[in-house]
Amino acid sequence: MSDAKNESAVLNRFLMGNEAIARGVIESGCSLATAYPGTPSSEIMESLVRWKTELKSSIYLEWSINEKVAFEVAYGGSLAGKRCAVAMKMVGLNVASDPFTSAAYLGIRGGLVIIVADDPGPHSSQTEQDSRFFSWFAKVPVFDPGSPAEALEMTIKAFDLSEKYQVPVMLRPCLRVCHARQNVTISHPRSQINIGAFEKNWTRWAATPKFRLALHGELNRKIETISSTEIFALPKLIAGDSQSSRIVITSGSVSSHVRDVVSSEAKMSGLSVYKVDLPYPANHSALQSLVDSKTETLIVEETYPVMELQIGNRTKVKGRMSGAVPRQGELDPEAVERIISGFVGLKPKDFEAPNLKVRRPSLCAGCPHRPAFFMIKKLFNGAIYAGDIGCYTLGVNLGAVDTCLCMGASIGMACGFAQAAKQGQDGELVVATIGDSTFFHAGVPALINAVHTGANFVLVLMDNNITAMTGGQPTPATALTADGSKAVPIDMERLIRGCGVEFLEAVDPYDYHALENTLKAAKSFSHEKKAGVSVVITRRPCIRSKNAAVSKTKFQVGENCDKCMTCVRDLECPAISFVKQNKNVRIDPDLCAGCGFCVEVCPSKAISVWGI
């Protein structure tokens, strides 16, 4: 199957893991790739755009409206006979879980690879969930790369395995693989592979429950065959020798740390390290035989005990189940050193982290979300503030975000708060906030639900024209696709009107008085007249966007400042600070973005234009 064996390596590139994965997609002869942005996966699609340009590839690329749609687009392309890929972060797989699990039963035609980037830590995610467990749940084979070079190689292997068994295959890079850099050997891309046009077969592609039962049996047989025959499912020796009586079994990004720790410590020379590239479905018999032949085994894997649970007799096994490996948190090199030292009875090294001042995350100076949150807090003091996923989660610093569950949940939860208020807490204010990309992603159905059920709350839709948190990817309102091709921009106001919303106004959040009056009108509509949900769009480009009109006007704090700290405490602009030495409030001209909102916020009118 693999004609890659006949291709000679052309050169080395110093690539980030996500760039290497994108290269693997291109080299595999993939015709279609989709994604929804989310750290640590976002650079995969951005890298695909660059590879497409550099190689003059005809691959179709798109940022989809959410992960479920991204999966379905790629799956449709697979049934049409093309090799297809879809990329997301691990919580995005929750959104795509319905088609993901069903596609495992139905199978694929052209190779289908689902790239799901995990975030142990978690550094920028709601959970630490291990996508390998999701692959196990759905019965989808999963490759677990340990480095950028492996990520490229396994992407190609994943396409081949997918077509060989006609099942979707997952590639699960962790954060440290996605963002690590390494010299990677790249090759000539294959020609785009097409196994033939879509073949009608309703018993498979539109299978009713009777046929689904048969398809489940077929999937079980495929998984058993992969587990028992494919070399990727076997533990392979990567450090030490096979005669060691005590061993470590590992997989994924943490395997590099394990190998480095064991190889660099003379006192650990009696240990050997085995790695499994395909942790599900791992070869159970081979794992059990290996464990049974040794005195003791330590299993080090992120984040859940996926391989550990596939070993039937674990009496000689230590790992997450025994408590030898922590059950939460990233396994960085220091953590791995402590775990393995404990396993072999050595005293762990002392690591002293630099004593740096901790600075909490904050909205950027000039961020258009800041004045929106300030005004919400001013006009809706004491309200329940239902928040959402994005930069604007940082509205929690301004006291205007009380909840953060998942994408689009602010609107759904606001419905719940509003209905609860009708049952005994009548009169309680509810304000939901959401960004434009998140609204398109999962907010629209919740808004329809709010209108349909007559929920009374104010929705502030913060439209900065991009998916800002993950690096500025386009939204459906953008007139361009992922690779710069023309797209049909979706009119947000028409969409919201189409949902049945009666109160809808858009306002510039930098305009203090317009913002104040608009939110007052929305408050009257939803909470005084109880006329349903009202929507206020605060619209201004992200300050980091190339479309942002950044002002050169600078501001200063005058002598009549009474140190009330409203600008420092309630506005929390990074450009404004209290200088202890001088006991003065100061605006840093290098950080000031010139929005001028602080002029209106200052109760003593002490802030004025300093210069241009």
mmCIF file of N, CA, C and O in Angstrom, residues 296-301 303-309 311 313-328 339 342-343:
data_model
loop_
_atom_site.group_PDB
_atom_site.id
_atom_site.type_symbol
_atom_site.label_atom_id
_atom_site.label_comp_id
_atom_site.label_asym_id
_atom_site.label_seq_id
_atom_site.Cartn_x
_atom_site.Cartn_y
_atom_site.Cartn_z
ATOM 1 N N GLU A 296 9.061 -6.480 37.890
ATOM 2 C CA GLU A 296 8.159 -5.371 38.183
ATOM 3 C C GLU A 296 8.089 -4.449 36.971
ATOM 4 O O GLU A 296 9.078 -4.258 36.260
ATOM 5 N N THR A 297 6.900 -3.879 36.756
ATOM 6 C CA THR A 297 6.685 -2.985 35.607
ATOM 7 C C THR A 297 6.067 -1.679 36.078
ATOM 8 O O THR A 297 5.137 -1.673 36.888
ATOM 9 N N LEU A 298 6.594 -0.574 35.546
ATOM 10 C CA LEU A 298 6.007 0.746 35.778
ATOM 11 C C LEU A 298 5.431 1.234 34.460
ATOM 12 O O LEU A 298 6.110 1.184 33.424
ATOM 13 N N ILE A 299 4.199 1.697 34.472
ATOM 14 C CA ILE A 299 3.587 2.244 33.255
ATOM 15 C C ILE A 299 3.424 3.745 33.419
ATOM 16 O O ILE A 299 2.771 4.216 34.360
ATOM 17 N N VAL A 300 4.055 4.493 32.513
ATOM 18 C CA VAL A 300 4.017 5.959 32.557
ATOM 19 C C VAL A 300 3.356 6.440 31.274
ATOM 20 O O VAL A 300 3.910 6.298 30.181
ATOM 21 N N GLU A 301 2.133 6.998 31.404
ATOM 22 C CA GLU A 301 1.395 7.466 30.234
ATOM 23 C C GLU A 301 0.548 8.662 30.642
ATOM 24 O O GLU A 301 0.150 8.807 31.794
ATOM 25 N N THR A 303 -3.045 10.766 29.686
ATOM 26 C CA THR A 303 -3.322 11.270 31.014
ATOM 27 C C THR A 303 -4.045 10.192 31.828
ATOM 28 O O THR A 303 -4.041 10.214 33.049
ATOM 29 N N TYR A 304 -4.664 9.240 31.141
ATOM 30 C CA TYR A 304 -5.420 8.181 31.805
ATOM 31 C C TYR A 304 -4.686 6.838 31.645
ATOM 32 O O TYR A 304 -3.821 6.692 30.780
ATOM 33 N N PRO A 305 -5.030 5.841 32.444
ATOM 34 C CA PRO A 305 -4.361 4.530 32.381
ATOM 35 C C PRO A 305 -4.880 3.661 31.236
ATOM 36 O O PRO A 305 -5.415 2.574 31.456
ATOM 37 N N VAL A 306 -4.702 4.106 30.018
ATOM 38 C CA VAL A 306 -5.256 3.388 28.868
ATOM 39 C C VAL A 306 -4.556 2.048 28.656
ATOM 40 O O VAL A 306 -5.204 1.002 28.554
ATOM 41 N N MET A 307 -3.221 2.058 28.602
ATOM 42 C CA MET A 307 -2.499 0.785 28.419
ATOM 43 C C MET A 307 -2.570 -0.060 29.682
ATOM 44 O O MET A 307 -2.684 -1.291 29.612
ATOM 45 N N GLU A 308 -2.520 0.612 30.816
ATOM 46 C CA GLU A 308 -2.535 -0.115 32.092
ATOM 47 C C GLU A 308 -3.794 -0.966 32.210
ATOM 48 O O GLU A 308 -3.748 -2.119 32.664
ATOM 49 N N LEU A 309 -4.925 -0.393 31.771
ATOM 50 C CA LEU A 309 -6.187 -1.124 31.885
ATOM 51 C C LEU A 309 -6.301 -2.262 30.879
ATOM 52 O O LEU A 309 -7.185 -3.115 31.009
ATOM 53 N N ILE A 311 -4.030 -4.448 30.498
ATOM 54 C CA ILE A 311 -3.275 -5.570 31.052
ATOM 55 C C ILE A 311 -4.169 -6.288 32.065
ATOM 56 O O ILE A 311 -4.619 -5.676 33.042
ATOM 57 N N ASN A 313 -3.709 -9.007 34.208
ATOM 58 C CA ASN A 313 -3.143 -9.290 35.533
ATOM 59 C C ASN A 313 -2.115 -8.206 35.866
ATOM 60 O O ASN A 313 -0.995 -8.208 35.348
ATOM 61 N N ARG A 314 -2.500 -7.277 36.756
ATOM 62 C CA ARG A 314 -1.630 -6.123 37.066
ATOM 63 C C ARG A 314 -0.966 -6.258 38.434
ATOM 64 O O ARG A 314 -0.578 -5.269 39.047
ATOM 65 N N THR A 315 -0.809 -7.494 38.926
ATOM 66 C CA THR A 315 -0.228 -7.672 40.262
ATOM 67 C C THR A 315 1.220 -7.204 40.317
ATOM 68 O O THR A 315 1.726 -6.849 41.381
ATOM 69 N N LYS A 316 1.921 -7.198 39.171
ATOM 70 C CA LYS A 316 3.320 -6.746 39.157
ATOM 71 C C LYS A 316 3.466 -5.395 38.451
ATOM 72 O O LYS A 316 4.544 -5.036 38.016
ATOM 73 N N VAL A 317 2.337 -4.683 38.361
ATOM 74 C CA VAL A 317 2.340 -3.416 37.620
ATOM 75 C C VAL A 317 2.104 -2.251 38.568
ATOM 76 O O VAL A 317 1.218 -2.290 39.423
ATOM 77 N N LYS A 318 2.906 -1.186 38.372
ATOM 78 C CA LYS A 318 2.665 0.078 39.063
ATOM 79 C C LYS A 318 2.375 1.147 38.018
ATOM 80 O O LYS A 318 2.930 1.120 36.925
ATOM 81 N N GLY A 319 1.515 2.064 38.389
ATOM 82 C CA GLY A 319 1.143 3.123 37.452
ATOM 83 C C GLY A 319 0.116 4.023 38.086
ATOM 84 O O GLY A 319 0.123 4.241 39.303
ATOM 85 N N ARG A 320 -0.778 4.522 37.253
ATOM 86 C CA ARG A 320 -1.801 5.425 37.788
ATOM 87 C C ARG A 320 -2.782 4.687 38.694
ATOM 88 O O ARG A 320 -3.286 5.239 39.662
ATOM 89 N N MET A 321 -3.054 3.426 38.379
ATOM 90 C CA MET A 321 -4.011 2.660 39.178
ATOM 91 C C MET A 321 -3.484 2.409 40.588
ATOM 92 O O MET A 321 -4.252 2.358 41.547
ATOM 93 N N SER A 322 -2.159 2.268 40.732
ATOM 94 C CA SER A 322 -1.572 1.991 42.041
ATOM 95 C C SER A 322 -1.225 3.261 42.794
ATOM 96 O O SER A 322 -0.890 3.212 43.981
ATOM 97 N N GLY A 323 -1.263 4.396 42.089
ATOM 98 C CA GLY A 323 -0.873 5.652 42.723
ATOM 99 C C GLY A 323 0.591 5.999 42.527
ATOM 100 O O GLY A 323 1.055 7.034 43.000
ATOM 101 N N ALA A 324 1.342 5.127 41.840
ATOM 102 C CA ALA A 324 2.765 5.413 41.606
ATOM 103 C C ALA A 324 2.938 6.590 40.638
ATOM 104 O O ALA A 324 3.972 7.258 40.632
ATOM 105 N N VAL A 325 1.934 6.812 39.792
ATOM 106 C CA VAL A 325 1.934 7.944 38.865
ATOM 107 C C VAL A 325 0.752 8.837 39.233
ATOM 108 O O VAL A 325 -0.369 8.327 39.427
ATOM 109 N N PRO A 326 0.982 10.162 39.356
ATOM 110 C CA PRO A 326 -0.124 11.063 39.723
ATOM 111 C C PRO A 326 -1.300 10.929 38.763
ATOM 112 O O PRO A 326 -1.115 10.689 37.562
ATOM 113 N N ARG A 327 -2.498 11.087 39.290
ATOM 114 C CA ARG A 327 -3.701 10.896 38.480
ATOM 115 C C ARG A 327 -4.167 12.172 37.797
ATOM 116 O O ARG A 327 -5.193 12.168 37.128
ATOM 117 N N GLN A 328 -3.453 13.254 37.972
ATOM 118 C CA GLN A 328 -3.777 14.489 37.265
ATOM 119 C C GLN A 328 -2.481 15.268 37.060
ATOM 120 O O GLN A 328 -1.469 15.014 37.711
ATOM 121 N N ILE A 339 8.910 10.161 39.493
ATOM 122 C CA ILE A 339 8.171 8.891 39.407
ATOM 123 C C ILE A 339 9.137 7.712 39.273
ATOM 124 O O ILE A 339 9.028 6.702 39.989
ATOM 125 N N GLY A 342 11.269 7.073 42.366
ATOM 126 C CA GLY A 342 10.489 6.351 43.367
ATOM 127 C C GLY A 342 10.355 4.882 43.026
ATOM 128 O O GLY A 342 10.400 4.023 43.922
ATOM 129 N N PHE A 343 10.237 4.582 41.751
ATOM 130 C CA PHE A 343 10.080 3.195 41.302
ATOM 131 C C PHE A 343 11.325 2.361 41.613
ATOM 132 O O PHE A 343 11.221 1.190 42.015
#
